[in-house]
């Protein structure tokens, strides 16, 4: 709604002051805190500088995928990422196991996020499970350079 | 910070200048505190994606202010022992001056073409401020976000002597934890652009990334999984974007020391983002509403947002929304009158987005309403629903889902909301106990600590106490369990305890549709299965018993622990049999009716549980007629079940046949049922009921007398004093002979003699033997061939048998009867039923009087009475009548004449069983011719008379 200057309401009272005035004020200079943070960061960089360049090992790097969400659905939907690596060459594989039944395995491609390698969402239809109930989920990651598995968790399939 | 003024913002500016900030973000004057942190709402979208907050000049000014003097040559003291200046120390680190501060930084950048996430950016040599601005505009990100990102990752904003490496990985893009950065993304512009673009990707493709609004995700405290984390349901896209960029949240240690370090499990990225942003640019959240008070003295208050006003009906509504302590801005009534009115502010709301989820606000909490049925149950279906902005929506804390249970604010009583009464009041029905509530709604079901005010609006309609899970609606009964209703048709209703209580349509409809109740229940997470009967629950002793009591197609219903505990305990049930008013059933997924004749056997073997017919009505009646013969379903042993309740292993198939197992039917029952029956000796076929001895054959019992018992060699009968033998019908008494098809047996002296020749059987007079199963013999006696000749086992005599009588044979008679070389059984002469006399007959007759001459094992007939008269002395010779069998065993050998001749030339006249030599041929020719050629054995057998001259 447009309010014209000559329609300005008359303010008669103010009961509470909630916030400081937004009147433009100069941006404050660096605080002591910021200066300390800056110095600490510089020291950290210097420390990293002195560490020897890592020699690539002949084996693969061990990683531990992190499952961030498992929506039991249906369909079951899994999100996960892998920290410590940044690459587009890996595959994430969700493996559901349950004693007495064939495992349900589903994979998705992994891609570099910003600071992690992210698994594309893995979706599994309920019909792909031979039985309802508690299933054990492990998410594993494999690429030419890295591999590893998440901790297991129980998923209740409906 | 510059602001473009427009007509509408004049009001804002005017009011703001008086100390009230209405439509903007409150700034933190003195830094943030841990209590301000919200892990699920680090920042609002309206802040994070507001691209026009700063222009390039604003950004440059900000950077200048943060670094008033750039130590380009590193002349300031180093702070490191042994190094006077920063330059000295930095050279030692391999990084010589000059040091370019962000305020002074420029970079020649290529032009970037637009893609799905960001608009294009023109190339050229640009300052850091320009680059930040360009990326913010191209990717529609608040430039303040990018500035904070540069600071939190590399402290670039505040650094007055930054190193090149800080520009190289300025936003940490492509820098995984514990590994080197990806060189593909090196460079200041590259870093800022890719970071901005990445944030936009998270928004464009939320499903492709780990964190998104409304999704509950696990967010760790640290890359090390051992540090733990929590599940978060994120409230804004911006918050999700931050977690996608850096997937960790600060732990309590990091929050406790907001401007320093936490512990080894702390991660600081998102904490620092929020802290720096708040300190530098104000709140990360938007509170874009105003609580206004009319100045007309009425005390009327309004909520202003989105260009409308909503009347606030009472202080409790403000408390419901948690805005009771918000600034109350007094405004002219005339001004308020110009603002269009929306519905009055009530407790039902939606977030002002495309999300249609409705929430109920009470006591400063926000409760999610999951269905229209829930609205109806609460009698809220006619209340207005207000759409509100996030700034208002998120003021009440998240209370989770609204529940169907409310707690009386004054005491511990819990009530179920049960729709509306006739005067449109919400009915509250007290639960008899929390156990009843949990049974209805679930063990872990929550309840609402409703505000006193709202409770008071409802408590005029207190309904009857809910005492049971058994409910009635529409003429049918149901069980309430875990928020669902399970059909409870007859006879199930008889099994469950309690009297069904009527509920409202609202409650009936809000309960999810479950299946049909079962008589078998188990609490989730426990192993004990109970069977319901007569209002009690009876624990089933083991899986075998459970299997037997599980009807086809039925399953165990999983219930909650509270539900189980509401059902009174009955006696445990550990048996496979049920007694319903004296009628015994064997339960084997169906029910097998036990006939009266078998009642003792099964009752003693499997002591039954007394149950109601309502329970057994749930099991189909088997058409199988129970017998006394049992077998496990997967085990080979067949048993006779005696009336004492003991099972007796029938070792052989023949014995099973004799006992009548196959003809009666062998009942297959579960192995565990069979194994639970106590066992005793194997059954015998020579038995006694304590008074009479019997031989059991083909399922019937033959009384055994003493002489027969001797012939059969029977001894040591198995005594059944429990009535078991009454199951076996009594047949004819056992004799010493029997017939089975074409097999005829004579039983003598503990041995059996068999013939399949009815003629032989005839000679022994056993062709009329009773028909019996020869297994009665073959299963217990050795047997031999039955013949018409008998060799004495005690002397040298040989006998021929006819019609059961024995006759002693001379050698000549033996030969003439064809006995030389014939099969011959051995037997004691005392076994003969008669006084043995010599066999002297040459001429015998059949039962019709026809006479034959026996000639060397054959029989020869008379072709005329003249000849027969000569042979029999005109009827004076005693001619014995023999059996047809006896005769049949002598093949026909033509006719006989008066004169006979053997191998020698002599011709004889046969007269009265003697032979007379006819000396002269003339005599022969005139009186005796012709002669019949006979065997010498016949001649030998005939006595010799006087010669005929």
CSV table of N, CA and C in Angstrom, one decimal, chain B residues 500-559:
chain,number,residue,atom,x,y,z
B,500,UNK,N,-17.8,-52.0,25.3
B,500,UNK,CA,-17.5,-51.0,24.3
B,500,UNK,C,-18.1,-49.6,24.6
B,501,UNK,N,-17.3,-48.6,24.4
B,501,UNK,CA,-17.8,-47.2,24.7
B,501,UNK,C,-18.0,-46.4,23.4
B,502,UNK,N,-19.1,-45.7,23.3
B,502,UNK,CA,-19.4,-45.0,22.1
B,502,UNK,C,-18.4,-43.8,22.0
B,503,UNK,N,-18.0,-43.5,20.8
B,503,UNK,CA,-17.2,-42.3,20.5
B,503,UNK,C,-17.8,-41.5,19.4
B,504,UNK,N,-17.3,-40.2,19.3
B,504,UNK,CA,-17.9,-39.4,18.3
B,504,UNK,C,-17.4,-39.8,16.9
B,505,UNK,N,-18.2,-39.3,15.9
B,505,UNK,CA,-17.8,-39.5,14.5
B,505,UNK,C,-16.4,-38.9,14.3
B,506,UNK,N,-16.1,-37.8,14.9
B,506,UNK,CA,-14.7,-37.2,14.7
B,506,UNK,C,-13.6,-38.1,15.2
B,507,UNK,N,-13.9,-38.7,16.4
B,507,UNK,CA,-12.8,-39.6,16.9
B,507,UNK,C,-12.8,-40.9,16.0
B,508,UNK,N,-14.0,-41.4,15.7
B,508,UNK,CA,-14.0,-42.6,14.9
B,508,UNK,C,-13.2,-42.4,13.6
B,509,UNK,N,-13.4,-41.2,13.0
B,509,UNK,CA,-12.8,-40.9,11.7
B,509,UNK,C,-11.3,-40.6,11.8
B,510,UNK,N,-10.9,-40.0,12.9
B,510,UNK,CA,-9.5,-39.7,13.0
B,510,UNK,C,-8.6,-40.9,13.3
B,511,UNK,N,-9.3,-42.0,13.8
B,511,UNK,CA,-8.5,-43.2,14.0
B,511,UNK,C,-8.3,-43.9,12.7
B,512,UNK,N,-7.1,-44.2,12.4
B,512,UNK,CA,-6.7,-44.8,11.1
B,512,UNK,C,-7.4,-46.2,11.0
B,513,UNK,N,-7.6,-46.6,9.8
B,513,UNK,CA,-8.3,-47.9,9.6
B,513,UNK,C,-7.2,-49.0,9.8
B,514,UNK,N,-7.4,-49.8,10.8
B,514,UNK,CA,-6.6,-51.0,10.9
B,514,UNK,C,-7.3,-52.2,10.3
B,515,UNK,N,-6.7,-53.3,10.5
B,515,UNK,CA,-7.3,-54.5,10.0
B,515,UNK,C,-8.3,-55.0,11.0
B,516,UNK,N,-8.5,-56.3,11.0
B,516,UNK,CA,-9.4,-56.9,12.0
B,516,UNK,C,-8.6,-57.4,13.1
B,517,UNK,N,-9.1,-57.3,14.3
B,517,UNK,CA,-8.4,-57.7,15.5
B,517,UNK,C,-8.1,-59.2,15.4
B,518,UNK,N,-7.1,-59.7,16.1
B,518,UNK,CA,-6.8,-61.1,16.1
B,518,UNK,C,-7.0,-61.6,17.6
B,519,UNK,N,-7.2,-62.9,17.7
B,519,UNK,CA,-7.2,-63.4,19.1
B,519,UNK,C,-5.8,-63.6,19.6
B,520,UNK,N,-4.8,-63.4,18.7
B,520,UNK,CA,-3.4,-63.5,19.1
B,520,UNK,C,-2.7,-62.2,19.1
B,521,UNK,N,-2.1,-61.8,20.2
B,521,UNK,CA,-1.5,-60.5,20.3
B,521,UNK,C,-0.1,-60.6,20.9
B,522,UNK,N,0.7,-59.7,20.6
B,522,UNK,CA,2.1,-59.6,21.1
B,522,UNK,C,2.4,-58.2,21.2
B,523,UNK,N,3.1,-57.8,22.3
B,523,UNK,CA,3.6,-56.4,22.4
B,523,UNK,C,4.8,-56.2,21.6
B,524,UNK,N,4.9,-55.1,20.9
B,524,UNK,CA,6.1,-54.9,20.1
B,524,UNK,C,7.3,-54.9,20.9
B,525,UNK,N,8.3,-55.6,20.4
B,525,UNK,CA,9.6,-55.7,21.2
B,525,UNK,C,9.7,-56.8,22.2
B,526,UNK,N,8.6,-57.5,22.3
B,526,UNK,CA,8.6,-58.7,23.2
B,526,UNK,C,8.3,-59.9,22.5
B,527,UNK,N,8.5,-61.1,23.1
B,527,UNK,CA,8.4,-62.3,22.4
B,527,UNK,C,7.1,-63.1,22.8
B,528,UNK,N,6.6,-62.7,23.9
B,528,UNK,CA,5.5,-63.5,24.4
B,528,UNK,C,4.2,-63.2,23.6
B,529,UNK,N,3.6,-64.3,23.1
B,529,UNK,CA,2.4,-64.1,22.4
B,529,UNK,C,1.2,-64.6,23.3
B,530,UNK,N,0.2,-63.8,23.3
B,530,UNK,CA,-1.0,-64.1,24.1
B,530,UNK,C,-2.2,-64.5,23.3
B,531,UNK,N,-3.0,-65.4,23.8
B,531,UNK,CA,-4.3,-65.6,23.2
B,531,UNK,C,-5.3,-65.1,24.0
B,532,UNK,N,-6.3,-64.4,23.4
B,532,UNK,CA,-7.3,-63.7,24.2
B,532,UNK,C,-8.5,-64.7,24.3
B,533,UNK,N,-9.1,-64.7,25.5
B,533,UNK,CA,-10.3,-65.5,25.7
B,533,UNK,C,-11.0,-65.0,27.0
B,534,UNK,N,-12.3,-64.8,26.8
B,534,UNK,CA,-13.1,-64.5,28.0
B,534,UNK,C,-12.5,-63.3,28.7
B,535,UNK,N,-12.1,-62.3,28.0
B,535,UNK,CA,-11.6,-61.1,28.6
B,535,UNK,C,-10.2,-61.1,29.3
B,536,UNK,N,-9.5,-62.2,29.1
B,536,UNK,CA,-8.2,-62.3,29.6
B,536,UNK,C,-7.2,-62.7,28.5
B,537,UNK,N,-5.9,-62.5,28.9
B,537,UNK,CA,-4.9,-62.9,27.9
B,537,UNK,C,-4.1,-64.0,28.5
B,538,UNK,N,-3.9,-65.0,27.7
B,538,UNK,CA,-3.2,-66.2,28.2
B,538,UNK,C,-1.9,-66.4,27.4
B,539,UNK,N,-0.8,-66.4,28.1
B,539,UNK,CA,0.5,-66.6,27.4
B,539,UNK,C,0.6,-67.9,26.8
B,540,UNK,N,1.0,-68.0,25.5
B,540,UNK,CA,1.2,-69.2,24.9
B,540,UNK,C,2.6,-69.7,25.2
B,541,UNK,N,2.7,-71.0,25.6
B,541,UNK,CA,4.0,-71.4,26.2
B,541,UNK,C,5.2,-71.4,25.3
B,542,UNK,N,4.9,-71.7,24.0
B,542,UNK,CA,6.1,-71.9,23.1
B,542,UNK,C,5.6,-71.7,21.7
B,543,UNK,N,6.5,-71.6,20.7
B,543,UNK,CA,6.1,-71.4,19.3
B,543,UNK,C,5.3,-72.6,18.8
B,544,UNK,N,5.5,-73.8,19.3
B,544,UNK,CA,4.7,-74.9,18.8
B,544,UNK,C,3.3,-74.8,19.1
B,545,UNK,N,3.1,-74.4,20.4
B,545,UNK,CA,1.7,-74.2,20.8
B,545,UNK,C,1.1,-73.0,20.1
B,546,UNK,N,1.9,-72.0,19.9
B,546,UNK,CA,1.3,-70.8,19.1
B,546,UNK,C,0.9,-71.3,17.7
B,547,UNK,N,1.8,-72.1,17.1
B,547,UNK,CA,1.5,-72.5,15.7
B,547,UNK,C,0.2,-73.3,15.7
B,548,UNK,N,-0.1,-74.1,16.7
B,548,UNK,CA,-1.3,-74.9,16.7
B,548,UNK,C,-2.5,-74.1,16.9
B,549,UNK,N,-2.3,-73.0,17.6
B,549,UNK,CA,-3.5,-72.1,17.9
B,549,UNK,C,-3.6,-70.9,16.9
B,550,UNK,N,-2.9,-71.0,15.8
B,550,UNK,CA,-2.9,-69.9,14.8
B,550,UNK,C,-3.8,-70.5,13.6
B,551,UNK,N,-5.0,-69.9,13.4
B,551,UNK,CA,-5.8,-70.5,12.3
B,551,UNK,C,-5.2,-70.1,11.0
B,552,UNK,N,-5.6,-70.8,9.9
B,552,UNK,CA,-5.0,-70.4,8.6
B,552,UNK,C,-5.3,-69.0,8.3
B,553,UNK,N,-4.3,-68.3,7.7
B,553,UNK,CA,-4.5,-66.9,7.3
B,553,UNK,C,-4.5,-65.9,8.4
B,554,UNK,N,-4.3,-66.4,9.7
B,554,UNK,CA,-4.3,-65.5,10.8
B,554,UNK,C,-2.8,-65.1,11.1
B,555,UNK,N,-2.7,-64.1,11.9
B,555,UNK,CA,-1.3,-63.7,12.3
B,555,UNK,C,-1.4,-63.1,13.7
B,556,UNK,N,-0.3,-62.9,14.3
B,556,UNK,CA,-0.2,-62.3,15.6
B,556,UNK,C,-0.3,-60.8,15.4
B,557,UNK,N,-1.2,-60.1,16.1
B,557,UNK,CA,-1.3,-58.7,16.0
B,557,UNK,C,-0.3,-58.0,17.0
B,558,UNK,N,0.5,-57.1,16.4
B,558,UNK,CA,1.5,-56.5,17.2
B,558,UNK,C,0.8,-55.3,17.9
B,559,UNK,N,0.9,-55.2,19.2
B,559,UNK,CA,0.2,-54.1,19.9
B,559,UNK,C,1.2,-53.4,20.8
